[in-house]
CSV table of C-alpha atoms and ligand atoms in Angstrom, one decimal:
chain,number,residue,atom,x,y,z
Y,1,MET,CA,-8.2,-11.5,-14.1
Y,2,LEU,CA,-7.1,-15.0,-12.5
Y,3,LEU,CA,-3.7,-15.8,-11.3
Y,4,LYS,CA,-2.4,-19.3,-13.0
Y,5,GLN,CA,1.2,-19.3,-12.3
Y,6,ILE,CA,4.1,-18.0,-11.2
Y,7,ILE,CA,7.9,-18.5,-12.2
Y,8,VAL,CA,10.8,-17.1,-10.3
Y,9,ARG,CA,14.4,-17.1,-10.9
Y,10,ASN,CA,16.9,-15.6,-8.5
Y,11,PHE,CA,14.1,-14.3,-6.3
Y,12,ARG,CA,14.4,-14.0,-2.4
Y,13,ASN,CA,15.4,-17.6,-1.4
Y,14,PHE,CA,14.0,-19.1,-4.5
Y,15,ALA,CA,16.6,-20.0,-7.0
Y,16,ASP,CA,14.3,-21.1,-10.2
Y,17,GLU,CA,11.1,-22.4,-9.3
Y,18,SER,CA,7.5,-22.5,-10.9
Y,19,PHE,CA,4.1,-22.7,-8.7
Y,20,SER,CA,0.5,-23.1,-10.2
Y,21,PHE,CA,-2.6,-21.8,-8.4
Y,22,ASN,CA,-5.9,-22.8,-8.1
Y,23,SER,CA,-8.9,-20.4,-9.1
Y,24,PHE,CA,-10.6,-20.5,-6.3
Y,25,LEU,CA,-8.1,-20.9,-3.5
Y,26,THR,CA,-4.3,-21.9,-3.0
Y,27,ILE,CA,-2.8,-22.8,0.5
Y,28,ILE,CA,0.8,-22.4,0.9
Y,29,ILE,CA,2.1,-24.4,3.7
Y,30,GLY,CA,5.9,-24.8,5.1
Y,31,GLU,CA,8.0,-24.6,8.1
Y,32,ASN,CA,9.3,-21.0,9.3
Y,33,ALA,CA,11.3,-19.6,6.5
Y,34,ARG,CA,10.9,-21.7,3.6
Y,35,GLY,CA,9.6,-19.0,1.6
Y,36,LYS,CA,5.9,-18.6,2.1
Y,37,THR,CA,5.8,-14.7,2.6
Y,38,ASN,CA,8.2,-14.4,-0.2
Y,39,LEU,CA,5.9,-16.5,-2.9
Y,40,LEU,CA,3.1,-14.2,-1.6
Y,41,GLU,CA,5.3,-11.3,-2.3
Y,42,SER,CA,6.2,-12.5,-5.9
Y,43,ILE,CA,2.6,-12.4,-6.7
Y,44,TYR,CA,2.2,-9.2,-5.2
Y,45,LEU,CA,5.4,-7.7,-7.1
Y,46,THR,CA,3.9,-9.1,-10.4
Y,47,THR,CA,0.7,-7.2,-10.4
Y,48,GLN,CA,2.0,-3.9,-8.1
Y,49,GLY,CA,5.4,-3.7,-9.7
Y,50,GLU,CA,6.6,-3.5,-6.0
Y,51,GLY,CA,7.3,-5.8,-3.0
Y,52,PHE,CA,5.2,-5.5,0.3
Y,53,ARG,CA,8.1,-5.1,2.8
Y,54,GLU,CA,10.1,-1.8,3.5
Y,55,SER,CA,13.0,-2.7,2.6
Y,56,ARG,CA,15.4,-2.1,0.2
Y,57,GLU,CA,14.6,-3.0,-3.7
Y,58,ASP,CA,17.9,-4.8,-4.2
Y,59,GLU,CA,16.8,-7.4,-1.3
Y,60,LEU,CA,14.3,-9.2,-3.9
Y,61,ILE,CA,17.1,-10.6,-5.3
Y,62,LYS,CA,18.6,-13.7,-4.1
Y,63,PHE,CA,21.7,-13.2,-2.0
Y,64,GLU,CA,25.0,-13.1,-4.6
Y,65,GLN,CA,22.6,-12.8,-7.7
Y,66,ASP,CA,22.8,-10.0,-10.1
Y,67,GLN,CA,19.6,-10.5,-11.6
Y,68,SER,CA,16.0,-11.7,-10.8
Y,69,VAL,CA,12.9,-12.4,-13.2
Y,70,ILE,CA,9.4,-12.9,-11.7
Y,71,GLN,CA,6.9,-14.0,-14.4
Y,72,GLY,CA,3.0,-14.2,-13.7
Y,73,THR,CA,0.6,-15.7,-15.9
Y,74,PHE,CA,-2.9,-14.4,-15.5
Y,75,ASN,CA,-6.0,-15.5,-17.4
Y,76,SER,CA,-9.1,-13.1,-18.6
Y,77,GLY,CA,-11.7,-14.5,-20.5
Y,78,ASP,CA,-10.2,-16.6,-23.6
Y,79,SER,CA,-6.8,-14.7,-22.9
Y,80,ASN,CA,-3.6,-15.3,-21.3
Y,81,PHE,CA,-1.4,-12.6,-20.0
Y,82,LEU,CA,2.7,-13.2,-19.2
Y,83,PHE,CA,3.2,-10.0,-17.1
Y,84,GLN,CA,6.8,-10.1,-16.2
Y,85,ILE,CA,9.6,-8.0,-14.2
Y,86,ASN,CA,13.2,-8.1,-14.1
Y,87,ILE,CA,15.5,-6.6,-11.5
Y,88,LYS,CA,19.0,-5.9,-12.3
Y,89,ARG,CA,21.4,-4.9,-9.3
Y,90,THR,CA,23.3,-1.5,-10.2
Y,91,VAL,CA,25.6,0.6,-8.1
Y,92,ILE,CA,22.7,2.9,-6.6
Y,93,GLY,CA,20.4,0.4,-6.2
Y,94,VAL,CA,18.4,-1.7,-8.7
Y,95,ASP,CA,16.8,-1.4,-12.5
Y,96,LYS,CA,13.5,-2.7,-13.2
Y,97,ILE,CA,12.4,-3.7,-16.6
Y,98,PHE,CA,8.6,-4.3,-17.3
Y,99,SER,CA,6.9,-6.2,-19.7
Y,100,ILE,CA,3.6,-7.6,-20.8
Y,101,ASN,CA,3.4,-10.4,-23.3
Y,102,LYS,CA,7.0,-9.8,-23.7
Y,103,THR,CA,6.7,-6.3,-25.0
Y,104,ARG,CA,8.4,-3.7,-23.0
Y,105,LYS,CA,6.5,-1.2,-20.8
Y,106,ARG,CA,6.8,1.5,-18.5
Y,107,ASN,CA,6.2,1.0,-15.1
Y,108,PHE,CA,2.3,3.1,-15.3
Y,109,GLN,CA,1.6,1.1,-18.5
Y,110,TYR,CA,2.5,-1.9,-16.8
Y,111,GLN,CA,0.4,-1.3,-13.3
Y,112,ARG,CA,-2.6,0.0,-15.3
Y,113,GLU,CA,-3.0,-3.1,-16.9
Y,114,THR,CA,-1.8,-5.7,-13.9
Y,115,ALA,CA,-4.5,-7.6,-11.9
Y,116,LYS,CA,-5.9,-6.0,-8.4
Y,117,VAL,CA,-4.7,-7.4,-5.6
Y,118,VAL,CA,-5.7,-6.8,-2.0
Y,119,LEU,CA,-2.9,-7.6,0.6
Y,120,PHE,CA,-3.8,-9.1,4.4
Y,121,SER,CA,-0.7,-9.3,6.6
Y,122,PRO,CA,-0.1,-9.1,10.2
Y,123,GLU,CA,2.2,-6.1,10.0
Y,124,GLN,CA,-0.9,-4.0,9.1
Y,125,ILE,CA,-1.8,-3.5,12.6
Y,126,GLU,CA,0.9,-0.7,12.6
Y,127,ILE,CA,-1.7,1.3,10.9
Y,128,MET,CA,-3.6,1.3,13.8
Y,129,THR,CA,-0.8,1.4,16.8
Y,130,GLY,CA,2.2,3.3,14.5
Y,131,PRO,CA,2.7,6.7,14.2
Y,132,PRO,CA,0.9,9.0,11.7
Y,133,ASP,CA,3.4,8.5,9.0
Y,134,LYS,CA,2.6,4.5,8.9
Y,135,ARG,CA,-1.2,6.0,8.1
Y,136,ARG,CA,0.2,8.5,5.3
Y,137,LYS,CA,2.0,5.6,3.7
Y,138,TYR,CA,-1.2,3.4,3.5
Y,139,PHE,CA,-3.0,5.8,1.7
Y,140,ASN,CA,-0.2,7.0,-0.5
Y,141,HIS,CA,0.3,4.0,-1.6
Y,142,LEU,CA,-3.3,3.1,-2.2
Y,143,LEU,CA,-4.1,6.0,-3.7
Y,144,SER,CA,-1.0,5.8,-5.9
Y,145,SER,CA,-2.0,2.5,-7.0
Y,146,PHE,CA,-5.0,3.3,-9.1
Y,147,ASP,CA,-4.6,7.4,-9.8
Y,148,MET,CA,-1.5,7.9,-11.6
Y,149,ASP,CA,-1.5,11.7,-10.9
Y,150,TYR,CA,-1.5,11.2,-7.1
Y,151,LYS,CA,1.6,9.6,-7.7
Y,152,LYS,CA,2.9,11.8,-9.6
Y,153,ASN,CA,1.7,14.9,-7.5
Y,154,LEU,CA,3.2,13.0,-4.2
Y,155,ILE,CA,6.6,12.7,-5.9
Y,156,ASN,CA,6.7,16.5,-7.2
Y,157,TYR,CA,5.4,17.3,-3.9
Y,158,GLU,CA,8.0,15.5,-1.8
Y,159,SER,CA,10.8,16.5,-4.2
Y,160,ALA,CA,10.0,20.5,-3.4
Y,161,LEU,CA,9.4,20.0,-0.1
Y,162,ARG,CA,13.1,19.4,0.4
Y,163,LYS,CA,14.1,21.9,-2.1
Y,164,ARG,CA,11.8,24.5,0.0
Y,165,ASN,CA,13.3,23.0,3.2
Y,166,LYS,CA,16.9,23.5,2.0
Y,167,ILE,CA,16.3,27.1,1.2
Y,168,LEU,CA,14.8,27.6,4.7
Y,169,GLU,CA,18.0,25.6,6.3
Y,170,ARG,CA,20.6,28.0,4.6
Y,171,TYR,CA,18.6,31.4,4.5
Y,172,LYS,CA,20.6,34.8,5.8
Y,173,ASP,CA,18.6,37.6,4.6
Y,174,ASN,CA,14.8,37.8,5.2
Y,175,GLU,CA,14.0,39.9,1.8
Y,176,ASP,CA,16.0,37.3,-0.2
Y,177,LEU,CA,14.1,34.1,1.7
Y,178,PHE,CA,11.0,35.7,1.2
Y,179,ASN,CA,11.3,35.8,-2.8
Y,180,GLU,CA,13.1,32.6,-2.9
Y,181,LEU,CA,10.3,30.9,-1.2
Y,182,SER,CA,7.7,32.2,-3.3
Y,183,TYR,CA,8.0,30.3,-6.3
Y,184,TRP,CA,8.1,27.1,-4.3
Y,185,ASN,CA,4.9,27.8,-2.0
Y,186,ASP,CA,2.8,28.5,-5.2
Y,187,TYR,CA,4.2,25.2,-6.5
Y,188,LEU,CA,3.7,23.2,-3.4
Y,189,GLN,CA,-0.1,24.7,-2.8
Y,190,LYS,CA,-1.2,23.3,-6.4
Y,191,GLN,CA,0.7,19.4,-5.6
Y,192,ALA,CA,-0.7,19.9,-2.2
Y,193,GLY,CA,-4.0,20.6,-2.7
Y,194,TYR,CA,-4.5,17.7,-5.4
Y,195,LEU,CA,-3.2,15.5,-2.5
Y,196,THR,CA,-5.4,17.0,0.1
Y,197,LYS,CA,-8.7,16.5,-2.0
Y,198,LYS,CA,-7.9,13.1,-2.9
Y,199,ARG,CA,-7.4,11.8,0.6
Y,200,GLN,CA,-10.4,13.5,1.8
Y,201,GLU,CA,-12.7,11.8,-0.9
Y,202,TYR,CA,-10.9,8.2,-0.2
Y,203,ILE,CA,-11.7,9.4,3.4
Y,204,ASP,CA,-15.6,10.1,2.8
Y,205,PHE,CA,-15.8,6.7,0.6
Y,206,LEU,CA,-14.5,4.9,4.1
Y,207,ASN,CA,-17.2,7.0,5.9
Y,208,GLN,CA,-19.9,5.9,3.4
Y,209,ASN,CA,-18.8,2.2,3.8
Y,210,ALA,CA,-19.0,2.3,7.7
Y,211,ARG,CA,-20.3,-1.2,8.6
Y,212,ILE,CA,-18.5,-4.1,8.6
Y,213,ASP,CA,-20.4,-7.3,10.3
Y,214,SER,CA,-22.4,-5.6,13.1
Y,215,LYS,CA,-19.7,-2.9,13.5
Y,216,GLU,CA,-19.8,0.8,12.8
Y,217,PHE,CA,-16.6,2.5,11.9
Y,218,SER,CA,-15.9,6.2,11.2
Y,219,ILE,CA,-12.2,7.9,9.9
Y,220,ASN,CA,-11.7,11.3,10.7
Y,221,TYR,CA,-9.0,13.3,8.4
Y,222,LEU,CA,-7.1,15.6,10.4
Y,223,LYS,CA,-5.6,17.9,7.4
Y,224,ASN,CA,-2.8,20.1,7.5
Y,225,GLU,CA,-3.5,22.3,4.6
Y,226,PHE,CA,-0.7,24.1,2.7
Y,227,ASN,CA,-2.0,27.7,1.6
Y,228,GLN,CA,-1.3,31.1,1.7
Y,229,LYS,CA,-3.0,32.0,4.7
Y,230,ARG,CA,-1.3,29.3,6.8
Y,231,LEU,CA,1.7,30.2,5.3
Y,232,GLU,CA,1.9,33.5,6.3
Y,233,ASP,CA,0.7,32.7,10.0
Y,234,ASN,CA,3.3,30.5,10.2
Y,235,PHE,CA,6.3,32.2,8.7
Y,236,ASP,CA,7.9,33.4,11.8
Y,237,LEU,CA,7.9,29.9,13.3
Y,238,GLU,CA,9.3,28.0,9.9
Y,239,LYS,CA,12.0,30.7,10.1
Y,240,ARG,CA,12.3,29.5,13.9
Y,241,TYR,CA,12.9,26.1,12.8
Y,242,ARG,CA,14.0,26.3,9.3
Y,243,LYS,CA,11.7,23.8,8.2
Y,244,THR,CA,8.2,24.1,6.7
Y,245,VAL,CA,6.0,23.1,9.3
Y,246,ILE,CA,2.9,22.6,7.3
Y,247,GLY,CA,1.3,20.8,4.8
Y,248,PRO,CA,0.1,17.1,4.0
Y,249,GLN,CA,3.0,15.4,5.4
Y,250,LYS,CA,2.2,16.1,8.7
Y,251,ASP,CA,-1.6,14.7,8.0
Y,252,ASP,CA,-3.1,12.2,10.0
Y,253,PHE,CA,-6.1,10.2,10.1
Y,254,GLU,CA,-8.0,8.4,13.0
Y,255,ILE,CA,-10.2,5.7,13.0
Y,256,SER,CA,-13.0,5.2,15.7
Y,257,LEU,CA,-15.4,2.8,16.6
Y,258,LYS,CA,-19.0,3.9,16.8
Y,259,ASN,CA,-21.0,2.4,19.7
Y,260,LYS,CA,-23.3,4.5,21.9
Y,261,THR,CA,-20.2,6.4,22.3
Y,262,VAL,CA,-17.3,7.2,19.8
Y,263,LYS,CA,-14.2,5.4,20.5
Y,264,ASN,CA,-10.8,6.3,18.9
Y,265,LEU,CA,-9.2,2.9,18.5
Y,266,HIS,CA,-5.9,3.9,18.3
Y,267,HIS,CA,-5.5,4.9,21.7
Y,268,PHE,CA,-8.4,2.7,23.4
Y,269,GLY,CA,-8.6,-0.4,21.1
Y,270,SER,CA,-8.2,-3.9,22.3
Y,271,ARG,CA,-6.1,-5.6,19.9
Y,272,SER,CA,-9.3,-7.6,18.5
Y,273,GLU,CA,-10.9,-4.5,17.6
Y,274,GLN,CA,-8.1,-2.9,16.1
Y,275,ARG,CA,-7.3,-5.5,13.9
Y,276,LEU,CA,-11.2,-5.5,13.0
Y,277,ALA,CA,-10.4,-1.5,11.8
Y,278,ILE,CA,-7.5,-3.0,9.3
Y,279,PHE,CA,-10.3,-5.7,8.0
Y,280,TRP,CA,-12.6,-2.9,7.5
Y,281,LEU,CA,-10.0,-0.6,5.3
Y,282,LYS,CA,-8.8,-4.0,3.7
Y,283,PHE,CA,-12.5,-5.0,3.1
Y,284,ASN,CA,-13.1,-1.0,1.6
Y,285,GLU,CA,-10.1,-1.7,-0.7
Y,286,ILE,CA,-11.7,-4.8,-2.3
Y,287,ARG,CA,-15.4,-2.9,-2.6
Y,288,LEU,CA,-13.4,0.0,-4.3
Y,289,TYR,CA,-11.9,-2.3,-7.3
Y,290,GLU,CA,-15.6,-3.9,-7.7
Y,291,ASP,CA,-17.5,-1.0,-6.8
Y,292,ILE,CA,-15.6,1.4,-8.9
Y,293,PHE,CA,-13.2,-0.4,-11.4
Y,294,LYS,CA,-15.6,-3.2,-11.8
Y,295,THR,CA,-12.8,-5.7,-11.2
Y,296,LYS,CA,-12.5,-8.9,-8.7
Y,297,PRO,CA,-9.4,-8.5,-6.9
Y,298,ILE,CA,-7.3,-11.4,-5.8
Y,299,LEU,CA,-6.8,-11.6,-2.1
Y,300,LEU,CA,-3.2,-12.5,-0.7
Y,301,LEU,CA,-3.7,-13.5,3.1
Y,302,ASP,CA,0.0,-13.7,4.9
Y,303,ASP,CA,-0.5,-16.0,8.1
Y,304,VAL,CA,-3.8,-13.7,9.2
Y,305,PHE,CA,-5.6,-16.6,11.0
Y,306,SER,CA,-3.4,-16.9,14.3
Y,307,GLU,CA,-4.1,-13.6,16.3
Y,308,LEU,CA,-7.8,-14.0,15.1
Y,309,ASP,CA,-11.3,-15.0,17.0
Y,310,ILE,CA,-13.2,-17.2,15.5
Y,311,LYS,CA,-16.0,-14.4,14.3
Y,312,ASN,CA,-13.1,-12.9,12.9
Y,313,LYS,CA,-11.8,-16.0,11.3
Y,314,LYS,CA,-15.6,-16.3,9.8
Y,315,LEU,CA,-15.3,-13.0,8.1
Y,316,ILE,CA,-11.9,-13.9,6.1
Y,317,ILE,CA,-13.0,-17.4,5.7
Y,318,ASP,CA,-16.5,-15.6,3.8
Y,319,LEU,CA,-13.9,-13.5,2.0
Y,320,VAL,CA,-12.1,-16.6,0.5
Y,321,LYS,CA,-15.5,-18.2,-0.8
Y,322,LYS,CA,-15.5,-15.1,-3.2
Y,323,TYR,CA,-12.4,-14.3,-4.6
Y,324,GLN,CA,-9.3,-16.0,-5.5
Y,325,THR,CA,-7.3,-16.0,-2.6
Y,326,VAL,CA,-3.6,-17.0,-1.8
Y,327,VAL,CA,-3.3,-17.7,1.5
Y,328,THR,CA,0.0,-18.8,3.5
Y,329,THR,CA,-1.1,-20.5,6.5
Y,330,THR,CA,-0.3,-22.8,9.7
Y,331,GLU,CA,-4.0,-23.4,10.4
Y,332,VAL,CA,-5.0,-25.5,7.3
Y,333,GLU,CA,-7.8,-27.1,8.7
Y,334,LEU,CA,-9.4,-24.1,9.3
Y,335,LEU,CA,-10.0,-23.5,5.2
Y,336,GLU,CA,-12.0,-26.6,5.4
Y,337,LEU,CA,-14.4,-24.7,6.1
Y,338,ALA,CA,-14.3,-22.7,2.8
Y,339,ASP,CA,-16.1,-24.8,0.8
Y,340,VAL,CA,-14.5,-24.1,-2.7
Y,341,PRO,CA,-12.0,-26.1,-4.6
Y,342,LYS,CA,-8.4,-25.7,-3.4
Y,343,SER,CA,-4.9,-26.6,-3.7
Y,344,VAL,CA,-2.1,-26.6,-1.6
Y,345,ILE,CA,1.4,-25.5,-2.4
Y,346,THR,CA,4.2,-27.2,0.3
Y,347,LEU,CA,7.3,-25.4,0.6
E,1,ATP,P1,7.4,-17.8,8.3
E,1,ATP,O1,6.8,-18.9,9.0
E,1,ATP,O2,8.7,-17.5,9.7
E,1,ATP,O3,6.7,-16.6,8.0
E,1,ATP,P2,8.0,-17.6,5.8
E,1,ATP,O4,8.3,-19.0,5.1
E,1,ATP,O5,7.4,-16.7,5.3
E,1,ATP,O6,8.5,-17.9,7.2
E,1,ATP,P3,9.7,-16.2,4.2
E,1,ATP,O7,9.9,-14.7,5.1
E,1,ATP,O8,9.2,-15.7,3.6
E,1,ATP,O9,9.6,-17.1,5.2
E,1,ATP,O10,11.4,-15.6,4.4
E,1,ATP,C1,12.5,-17.1,3.9
E,1,ATP,C2,14.0,-16.9,3.8
E,1,ATP,O11,14.2,-16.1,2.7
E,1,ATP,C3,14.3,-16.3,5.1
E,1,ATP,O12,15.1,-17.4,5.7
E,1,ATP,C4,15.1,-14.7,4.7
E,1,ATP,O13,16.0,-14.6,5.3
E,1,ATP,C5,14.9,-15.7,3.0
E,1,ATP,N1,15.4,-14.1,2.4
E,1,ATP,C6,14.8,-13.3,2.4
E,1,ATP,N2,15.4,-12.2,1.3
E,1,ATP,C7,16.5,-13.1,0.6
E,1,ATP,C8,17.4,-12.8,-0.4
E,1,ATP,N3,17.3,-11.9,-1.0
E,1,ATP,N4,17.9,-13.9,-0.9
E,1,ATP,C9,18.0,-15.0,0.3
E,1,ATP,N5,17.5,-15.2,0.8
E,1,ATP,C10,16.3,-14.1,1.1
E,2,MG,MG1,6.3,-15.6,6.4
């Protein structure tokens, strides 16, 4: 599916604007704070149903407005598709209404039909440098985007975990505690089992596709299983901490570079090695969509060139030649290297 046009109304800093996109390469340029990243986010929103910054959803709506509309026109074969999201402010946050070709859809129906996108943004370096939570969020988000059961299991797991923790916080009597927990233990074990299995499958997929250029990566899944045996082993600890101490909410993932030795990149990687590791994850997202889902994703590149060395810049330019790409950049000359039809949006 190819992106043709985006219309935004009261979205972030845009009042009412329309933008057209090249089937090959569109370059968004403009001074700081003109809305380059916002425009990229609007594309992401029409395809993923949510923004890509870790902010509250009502921040997607322009300041002092109540409602925002984002419309994306996509093309596949001879047909055009109009994907639309209306976001309304409510007392507790926002209400989002999804539609395809003017017919209202539920969120999961909408997401099933939309184009796949792969986003590259500078903040993603936190997957390498940040705490385990950043890595869990990355994998949760990716797996949820193509596996609705994963998304459901994750939501169920998190909400049941909160209930189990409440019971541990309040308990007085040992006997009661054991009985009260047993229902939640069974329930959580089922949900956790699914999450652990799917995370493992994706980690196996990454390890089967370990190379990028001349470099070979590996990823180690440090799983924290939620099962009967571990529950029994940790029961005293849970009573002491009054909190669940095991389960996939404590998983971590460790990315290494294989050379003569295996080097953990979170601890020992140089900045450019860490960046390359992110590319490795991103290239595998592309591979996943192409190999498994037989669809070419649209690439969204937010300001990725500034910190890269020549070799890594070349890796990106090669990608740009193969997929529809929308890029925000200040280094326009660099993109001249990509020998494909291009248009420029100046903000
Ligand atoms: P840079 O070159 O620094 O990356 P940019 O062009 O990517 O800048 P954006 O991040 O897209 O800039 O932000 C553009 C402006 O939009 C910022 O000034 C930001 O404060 C503003 N903005 C963000 N959310 C809203 C909102 N809900 N309403 C109005 N303005 C907003
Ligand atoms: Mg920006």
